Short mmCIF file of N, CA and C in Angstrom, two decimals:
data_model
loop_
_atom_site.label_atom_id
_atom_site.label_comp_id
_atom_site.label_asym_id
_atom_site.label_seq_id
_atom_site.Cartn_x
_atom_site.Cartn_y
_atom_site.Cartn_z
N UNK A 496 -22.95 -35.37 -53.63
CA UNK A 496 -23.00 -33.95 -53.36
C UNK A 496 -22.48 -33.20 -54.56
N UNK A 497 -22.98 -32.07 -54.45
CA UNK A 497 -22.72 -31.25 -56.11
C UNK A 497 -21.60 -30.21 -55.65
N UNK A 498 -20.77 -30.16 -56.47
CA UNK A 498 -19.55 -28.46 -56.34
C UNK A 498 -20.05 -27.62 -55.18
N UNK A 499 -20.90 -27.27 -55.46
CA UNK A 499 -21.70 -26.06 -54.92
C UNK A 499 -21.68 -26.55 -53.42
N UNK A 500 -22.01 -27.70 -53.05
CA UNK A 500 -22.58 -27.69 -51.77
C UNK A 500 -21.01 -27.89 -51.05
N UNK A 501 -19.85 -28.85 -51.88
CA UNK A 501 -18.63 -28.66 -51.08
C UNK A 501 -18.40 -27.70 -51.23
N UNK A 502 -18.24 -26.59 -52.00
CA UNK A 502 -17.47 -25.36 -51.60
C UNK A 502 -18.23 -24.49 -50.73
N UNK A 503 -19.16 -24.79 -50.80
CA UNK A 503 -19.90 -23.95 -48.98
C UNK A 503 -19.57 -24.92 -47.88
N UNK A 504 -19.63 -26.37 -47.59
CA UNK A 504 -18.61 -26.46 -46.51
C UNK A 504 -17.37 -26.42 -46.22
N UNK A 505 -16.65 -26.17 -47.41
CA UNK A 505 -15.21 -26.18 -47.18
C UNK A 505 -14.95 -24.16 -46.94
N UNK A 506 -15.85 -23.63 -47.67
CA UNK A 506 -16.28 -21.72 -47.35
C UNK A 506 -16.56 -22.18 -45.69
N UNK A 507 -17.74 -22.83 -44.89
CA UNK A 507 -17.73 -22.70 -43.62
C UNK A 507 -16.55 -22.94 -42.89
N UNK A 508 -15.62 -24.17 -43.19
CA UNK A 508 -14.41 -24.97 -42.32
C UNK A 508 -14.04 -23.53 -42.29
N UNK A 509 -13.71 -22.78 -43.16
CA UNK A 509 -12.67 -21.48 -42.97
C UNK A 509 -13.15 -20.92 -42.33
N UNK A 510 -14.53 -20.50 -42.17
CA UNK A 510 -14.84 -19.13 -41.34
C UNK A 510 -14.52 -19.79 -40.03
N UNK A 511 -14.88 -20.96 -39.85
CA UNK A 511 -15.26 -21.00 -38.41
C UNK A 511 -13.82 -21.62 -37.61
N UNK A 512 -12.69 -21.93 -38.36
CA UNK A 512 -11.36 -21.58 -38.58
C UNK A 512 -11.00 -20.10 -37.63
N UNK A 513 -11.26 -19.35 -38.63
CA UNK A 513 -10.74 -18.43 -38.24
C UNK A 513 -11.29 -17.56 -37.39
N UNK A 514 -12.68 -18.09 -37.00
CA UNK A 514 -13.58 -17.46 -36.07
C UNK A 514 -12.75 -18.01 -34.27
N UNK A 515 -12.13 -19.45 -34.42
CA UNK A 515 -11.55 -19.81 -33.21
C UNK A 515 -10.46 -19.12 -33.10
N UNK A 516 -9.68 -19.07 -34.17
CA UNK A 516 -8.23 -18.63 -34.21
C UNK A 516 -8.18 -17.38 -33.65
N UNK A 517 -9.21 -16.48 -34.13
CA UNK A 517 -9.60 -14.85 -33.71
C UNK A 517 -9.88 -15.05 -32.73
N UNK A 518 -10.75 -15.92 -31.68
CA UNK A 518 -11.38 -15.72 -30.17
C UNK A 518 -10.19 -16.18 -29.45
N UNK A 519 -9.28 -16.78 -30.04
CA UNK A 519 -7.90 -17.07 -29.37
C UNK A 519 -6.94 -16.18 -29.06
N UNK A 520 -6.68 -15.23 -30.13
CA UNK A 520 -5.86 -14.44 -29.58
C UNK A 520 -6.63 -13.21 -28.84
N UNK A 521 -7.81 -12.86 -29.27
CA UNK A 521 -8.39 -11.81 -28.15
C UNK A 521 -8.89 -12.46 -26.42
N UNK A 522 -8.85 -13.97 -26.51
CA UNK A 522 -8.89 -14.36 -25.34
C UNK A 522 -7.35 -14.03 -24.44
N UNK A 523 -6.19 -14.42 -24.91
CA UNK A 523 -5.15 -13.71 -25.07
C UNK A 523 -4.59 -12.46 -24.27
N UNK A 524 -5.39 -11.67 -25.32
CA UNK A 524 -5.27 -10.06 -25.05
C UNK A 524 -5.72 -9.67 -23.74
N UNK A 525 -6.81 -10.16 -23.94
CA UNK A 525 -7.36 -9.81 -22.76
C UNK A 525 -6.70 -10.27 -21.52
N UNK A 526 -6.11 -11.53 -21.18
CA UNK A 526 -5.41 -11.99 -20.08
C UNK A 526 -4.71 -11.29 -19.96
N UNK A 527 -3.72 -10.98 -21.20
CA UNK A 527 -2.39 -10.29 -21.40
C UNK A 527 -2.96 -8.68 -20.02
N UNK A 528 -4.05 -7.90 -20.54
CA UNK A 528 -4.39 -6.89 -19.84
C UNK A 528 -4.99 -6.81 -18.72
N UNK A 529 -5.91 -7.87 -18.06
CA UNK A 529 -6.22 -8.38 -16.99
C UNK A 529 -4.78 -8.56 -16.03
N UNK A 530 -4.12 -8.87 -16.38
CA UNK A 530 -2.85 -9.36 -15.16
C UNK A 530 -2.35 -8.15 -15.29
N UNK A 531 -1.61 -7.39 -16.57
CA UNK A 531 -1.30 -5.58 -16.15
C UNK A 531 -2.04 -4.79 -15.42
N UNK A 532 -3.82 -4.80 -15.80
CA UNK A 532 -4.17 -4.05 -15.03
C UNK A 532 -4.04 -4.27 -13.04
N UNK A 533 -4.31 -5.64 -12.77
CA UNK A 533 -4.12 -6.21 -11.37
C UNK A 533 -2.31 -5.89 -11.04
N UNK A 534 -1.54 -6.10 -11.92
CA UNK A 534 -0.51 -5.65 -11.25
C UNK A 534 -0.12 -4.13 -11.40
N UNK A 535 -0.86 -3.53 -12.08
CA UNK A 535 -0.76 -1.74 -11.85
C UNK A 535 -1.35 -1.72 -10.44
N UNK A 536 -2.90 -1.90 -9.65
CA UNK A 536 -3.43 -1.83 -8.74
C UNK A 536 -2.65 -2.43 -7.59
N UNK A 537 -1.83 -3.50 -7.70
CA UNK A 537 -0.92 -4.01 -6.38
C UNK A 537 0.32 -2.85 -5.99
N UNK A 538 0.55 -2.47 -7.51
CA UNK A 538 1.56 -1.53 -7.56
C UNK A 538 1.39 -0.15 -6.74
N UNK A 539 0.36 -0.20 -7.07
CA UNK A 539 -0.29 1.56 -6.67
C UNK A 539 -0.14 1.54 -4.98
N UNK A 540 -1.12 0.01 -4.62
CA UNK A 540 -1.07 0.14 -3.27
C UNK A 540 0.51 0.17 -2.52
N UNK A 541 1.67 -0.55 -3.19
CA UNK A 541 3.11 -0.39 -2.45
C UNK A 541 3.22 0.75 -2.78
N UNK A 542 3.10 1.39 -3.69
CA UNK A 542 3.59 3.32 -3.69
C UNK A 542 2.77 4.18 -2.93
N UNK A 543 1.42 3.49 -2.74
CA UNK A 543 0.99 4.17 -1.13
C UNK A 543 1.58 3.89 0.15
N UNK A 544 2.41 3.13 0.17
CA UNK A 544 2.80 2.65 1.58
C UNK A 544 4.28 3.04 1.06
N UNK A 545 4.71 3.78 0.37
CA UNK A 545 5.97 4.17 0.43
C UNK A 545 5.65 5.72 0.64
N UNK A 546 4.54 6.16 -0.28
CA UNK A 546 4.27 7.70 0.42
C UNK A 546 4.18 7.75 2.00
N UNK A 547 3.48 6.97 2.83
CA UNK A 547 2.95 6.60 4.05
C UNK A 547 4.24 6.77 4.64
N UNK A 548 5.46 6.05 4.57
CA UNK A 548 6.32 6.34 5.20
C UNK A 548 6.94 7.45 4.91
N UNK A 549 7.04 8.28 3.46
CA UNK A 549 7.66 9.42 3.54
C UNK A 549 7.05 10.82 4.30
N UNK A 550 5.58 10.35 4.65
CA UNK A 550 5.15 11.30 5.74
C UNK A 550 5.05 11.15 7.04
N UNK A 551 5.62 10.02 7.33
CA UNK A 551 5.19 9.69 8.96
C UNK A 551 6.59 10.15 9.33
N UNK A 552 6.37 11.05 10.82
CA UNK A 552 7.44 11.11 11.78
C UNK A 552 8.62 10.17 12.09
N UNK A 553 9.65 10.14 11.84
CA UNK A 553 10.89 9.02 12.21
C UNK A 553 10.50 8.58 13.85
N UNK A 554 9.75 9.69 14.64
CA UNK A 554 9.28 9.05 15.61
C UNK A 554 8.18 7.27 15.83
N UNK A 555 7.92 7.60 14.51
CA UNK A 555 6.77 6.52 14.39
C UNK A 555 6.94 5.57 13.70
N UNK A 556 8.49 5.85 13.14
CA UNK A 556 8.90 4.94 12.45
C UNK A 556 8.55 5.32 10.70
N UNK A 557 8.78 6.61 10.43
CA UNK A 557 8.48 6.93 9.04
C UNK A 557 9.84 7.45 8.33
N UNK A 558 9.98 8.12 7.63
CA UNK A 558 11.10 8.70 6.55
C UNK A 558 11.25 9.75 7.27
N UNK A 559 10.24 11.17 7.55
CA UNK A 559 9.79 12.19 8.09
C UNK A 559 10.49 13.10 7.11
N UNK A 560 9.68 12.86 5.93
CA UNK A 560 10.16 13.66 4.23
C UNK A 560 11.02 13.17 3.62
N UNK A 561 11.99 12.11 3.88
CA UNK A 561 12.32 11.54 2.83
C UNK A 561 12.24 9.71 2.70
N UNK A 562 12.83 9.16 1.45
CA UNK A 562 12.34 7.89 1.12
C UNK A 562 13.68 7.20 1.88
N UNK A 563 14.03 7.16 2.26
CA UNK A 563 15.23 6.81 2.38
C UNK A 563 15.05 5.96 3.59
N UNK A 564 15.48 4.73 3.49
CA UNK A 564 14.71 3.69 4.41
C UNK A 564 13.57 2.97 4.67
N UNK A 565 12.80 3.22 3.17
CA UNK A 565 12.14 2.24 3.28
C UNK A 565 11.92 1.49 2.18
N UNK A 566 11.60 -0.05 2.49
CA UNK A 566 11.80 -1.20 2.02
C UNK A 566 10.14 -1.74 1.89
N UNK A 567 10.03 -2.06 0.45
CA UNK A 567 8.97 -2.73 0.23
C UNK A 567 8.42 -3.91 1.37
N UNK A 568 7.12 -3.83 1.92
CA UNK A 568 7.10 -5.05 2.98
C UNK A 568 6.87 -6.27 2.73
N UNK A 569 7.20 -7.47 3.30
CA UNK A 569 7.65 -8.56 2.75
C UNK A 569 6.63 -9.33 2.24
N UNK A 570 5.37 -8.71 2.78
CA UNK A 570 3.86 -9.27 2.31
C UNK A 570 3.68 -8.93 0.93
N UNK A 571 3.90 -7.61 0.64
CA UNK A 571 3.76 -7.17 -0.51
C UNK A 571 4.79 -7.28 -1.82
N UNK A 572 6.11 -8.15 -1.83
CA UNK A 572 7.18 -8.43 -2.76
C UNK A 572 6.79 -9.25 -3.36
N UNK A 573 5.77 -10.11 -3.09
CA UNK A 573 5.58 -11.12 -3.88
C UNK A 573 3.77 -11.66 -4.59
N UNK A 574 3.26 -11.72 -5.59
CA UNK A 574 1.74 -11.93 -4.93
C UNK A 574 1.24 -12.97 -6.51
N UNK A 575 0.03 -13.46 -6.48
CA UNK A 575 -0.20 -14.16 -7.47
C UNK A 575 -0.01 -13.52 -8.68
N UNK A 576 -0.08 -12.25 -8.76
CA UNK A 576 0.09 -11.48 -10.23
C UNK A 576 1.81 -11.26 -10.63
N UNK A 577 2.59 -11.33 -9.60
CA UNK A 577 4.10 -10.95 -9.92
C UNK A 577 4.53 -10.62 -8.76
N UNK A 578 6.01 -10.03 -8.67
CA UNK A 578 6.42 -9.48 -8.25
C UNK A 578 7.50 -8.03 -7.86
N UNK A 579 8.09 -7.60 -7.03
CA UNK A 579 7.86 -5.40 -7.49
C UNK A 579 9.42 -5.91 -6.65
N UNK A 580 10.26 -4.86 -7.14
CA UNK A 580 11.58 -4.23 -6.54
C UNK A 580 11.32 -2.95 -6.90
N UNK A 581 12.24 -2.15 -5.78
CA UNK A 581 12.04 -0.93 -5.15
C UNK A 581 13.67 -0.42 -5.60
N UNK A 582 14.18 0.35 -6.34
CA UNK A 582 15.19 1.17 -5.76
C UNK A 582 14.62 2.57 -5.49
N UNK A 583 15.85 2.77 -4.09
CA UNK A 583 14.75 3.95 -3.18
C UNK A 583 16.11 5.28 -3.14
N UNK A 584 15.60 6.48 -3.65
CA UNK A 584 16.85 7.30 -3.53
C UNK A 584 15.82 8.65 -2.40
N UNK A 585 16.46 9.13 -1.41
CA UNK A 585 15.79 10.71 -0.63
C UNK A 585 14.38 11.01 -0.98
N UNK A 586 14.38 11.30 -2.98
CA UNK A 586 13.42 12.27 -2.85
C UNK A 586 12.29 11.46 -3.58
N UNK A 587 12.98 10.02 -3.90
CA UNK A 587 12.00 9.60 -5.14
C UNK A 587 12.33 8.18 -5.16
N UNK A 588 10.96 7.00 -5.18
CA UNK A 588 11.50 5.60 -5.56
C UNK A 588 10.73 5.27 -6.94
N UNK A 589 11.79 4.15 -7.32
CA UNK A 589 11.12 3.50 -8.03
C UNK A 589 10.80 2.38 -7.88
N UNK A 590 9.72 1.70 -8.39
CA UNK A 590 9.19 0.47 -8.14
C UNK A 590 8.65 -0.17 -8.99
N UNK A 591 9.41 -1.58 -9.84
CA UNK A 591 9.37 -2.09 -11.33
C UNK A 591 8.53 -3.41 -10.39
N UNK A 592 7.57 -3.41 -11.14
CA UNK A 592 6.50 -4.83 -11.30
C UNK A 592 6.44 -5.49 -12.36
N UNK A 593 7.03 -7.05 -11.70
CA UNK A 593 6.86 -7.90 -13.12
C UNK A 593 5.85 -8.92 -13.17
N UNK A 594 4.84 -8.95 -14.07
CA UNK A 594 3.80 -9.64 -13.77
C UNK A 594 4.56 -11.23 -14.28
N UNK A 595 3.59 -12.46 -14.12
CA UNK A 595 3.95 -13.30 -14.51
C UNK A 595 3.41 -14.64 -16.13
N UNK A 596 3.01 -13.25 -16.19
CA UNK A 596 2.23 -13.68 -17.92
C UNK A 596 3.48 -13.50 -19.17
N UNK A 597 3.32 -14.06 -19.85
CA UNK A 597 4.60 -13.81 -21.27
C UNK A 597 3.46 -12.72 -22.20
N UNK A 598 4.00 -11.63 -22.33
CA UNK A 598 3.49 -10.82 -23.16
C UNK A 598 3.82 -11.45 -24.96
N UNK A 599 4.60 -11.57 -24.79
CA UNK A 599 5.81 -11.98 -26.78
C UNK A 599 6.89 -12.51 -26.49
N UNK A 600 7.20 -13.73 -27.09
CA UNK A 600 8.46 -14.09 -26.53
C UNK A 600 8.97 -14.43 -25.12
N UNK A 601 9.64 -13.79 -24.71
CA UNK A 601 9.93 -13.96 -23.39
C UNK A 601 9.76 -12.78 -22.76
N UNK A 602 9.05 -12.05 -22.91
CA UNK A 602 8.94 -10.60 -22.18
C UNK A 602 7.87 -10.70 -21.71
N UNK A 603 7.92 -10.54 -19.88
CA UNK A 603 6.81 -10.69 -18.95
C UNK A 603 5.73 -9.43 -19.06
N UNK A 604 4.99 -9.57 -18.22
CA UNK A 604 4.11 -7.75 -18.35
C UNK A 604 5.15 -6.74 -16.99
N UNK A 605 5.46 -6.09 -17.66
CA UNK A 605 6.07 -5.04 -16.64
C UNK A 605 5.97 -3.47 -16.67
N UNK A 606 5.63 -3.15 -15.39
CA UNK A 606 5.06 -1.72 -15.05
C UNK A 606 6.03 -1.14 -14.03
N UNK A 607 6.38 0.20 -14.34
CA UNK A 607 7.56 0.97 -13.47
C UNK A 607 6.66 2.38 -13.21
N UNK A 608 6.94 2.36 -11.90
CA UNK A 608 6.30 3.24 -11.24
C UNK A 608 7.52 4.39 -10.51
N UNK A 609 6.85 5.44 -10.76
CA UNK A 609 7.86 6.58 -10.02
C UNK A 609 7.42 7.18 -9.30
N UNK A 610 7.66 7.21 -7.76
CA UNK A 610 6.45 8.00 -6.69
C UNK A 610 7.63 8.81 -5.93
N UNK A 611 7.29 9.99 -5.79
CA UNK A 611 7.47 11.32 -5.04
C UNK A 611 6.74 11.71 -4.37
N UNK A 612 7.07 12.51 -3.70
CA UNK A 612 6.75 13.18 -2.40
C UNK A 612 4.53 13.22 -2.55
N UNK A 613 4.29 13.73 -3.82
CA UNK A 613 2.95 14.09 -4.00
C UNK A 613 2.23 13.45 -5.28
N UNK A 614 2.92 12.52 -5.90
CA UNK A 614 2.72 11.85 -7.07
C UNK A 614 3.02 10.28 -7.31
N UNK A 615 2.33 10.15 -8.39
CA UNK A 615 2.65 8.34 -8.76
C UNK A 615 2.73 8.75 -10.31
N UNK A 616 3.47 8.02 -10.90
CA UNK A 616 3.77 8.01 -12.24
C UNK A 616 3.80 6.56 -12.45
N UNK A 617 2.95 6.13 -13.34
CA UNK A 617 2.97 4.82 -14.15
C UNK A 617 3.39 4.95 -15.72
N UNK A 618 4.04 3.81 -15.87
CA UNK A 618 4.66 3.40 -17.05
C UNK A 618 4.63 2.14 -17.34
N UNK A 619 3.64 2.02 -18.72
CA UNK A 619 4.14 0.48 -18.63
C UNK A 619 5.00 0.27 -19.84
N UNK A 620 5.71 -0.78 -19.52
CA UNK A 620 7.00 -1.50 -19.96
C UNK A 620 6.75 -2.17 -21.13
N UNK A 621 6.40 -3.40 -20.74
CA UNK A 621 5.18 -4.45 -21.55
C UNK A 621 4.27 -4.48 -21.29
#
């Protein structure tokens, strides 16, 4: 074989090198955002069921305007994407979701949510 023809396969070894290396970390990424986005959507639904109780009648077993007494339900604390704690104050809870993917290091994917009376606020963490 002549110069020419090894340095075009040793030119291919690299591209296609770095063609795996690249589909690796955007395979990656993408997981990385696949499991945030599924645990934003689990999230959303417990901050609907915490609004739910801040409007239902104490007759019916609700807040009847405020948060105060209620507790994430036990179905929903835990799920294949992660899991959510609630601290709950009158007018406003919060509710931190930790997914169970490693974003960098040791830092999981985590999303904190702030729901009031007429709102949801997302934040993500990692």
């Amino acid at each position: 074989m002549g110069q020419q023809q090894l340095l075009l396969i040793v030119l291919g070894v690299i591209i296609v090198g770095i063609a795996i290396i690249l589909g690796i970390i955007l395979f990656r990424q993408n997981s990385i955002d696949q499991k945030r986005d599924m645990l934003i959507n689990e999230g959303i639904n417990v901050c609907n069921n915490a609004i739910a109780y801040f409007r239902k009648p104490s007759t019916y077993g609700g807040g009847e305007n405020s948060f105060t007494g209620w507790v994430i339900p036990s179905e929903m604390l835990t799920s294949a994407n992660g899991s959510y704690l609630a601290t709950v104050a009158p007018e406003k809870v919060e509710i931190t979701g930790t997914g169970n993917e490693i974003v960098a290091g040791t830092d999981l994917v985590e999303v904190k949510f702030t729901v009031t009376k007429d709102s949801i606020l997302t934040q993500i963490i990692h």
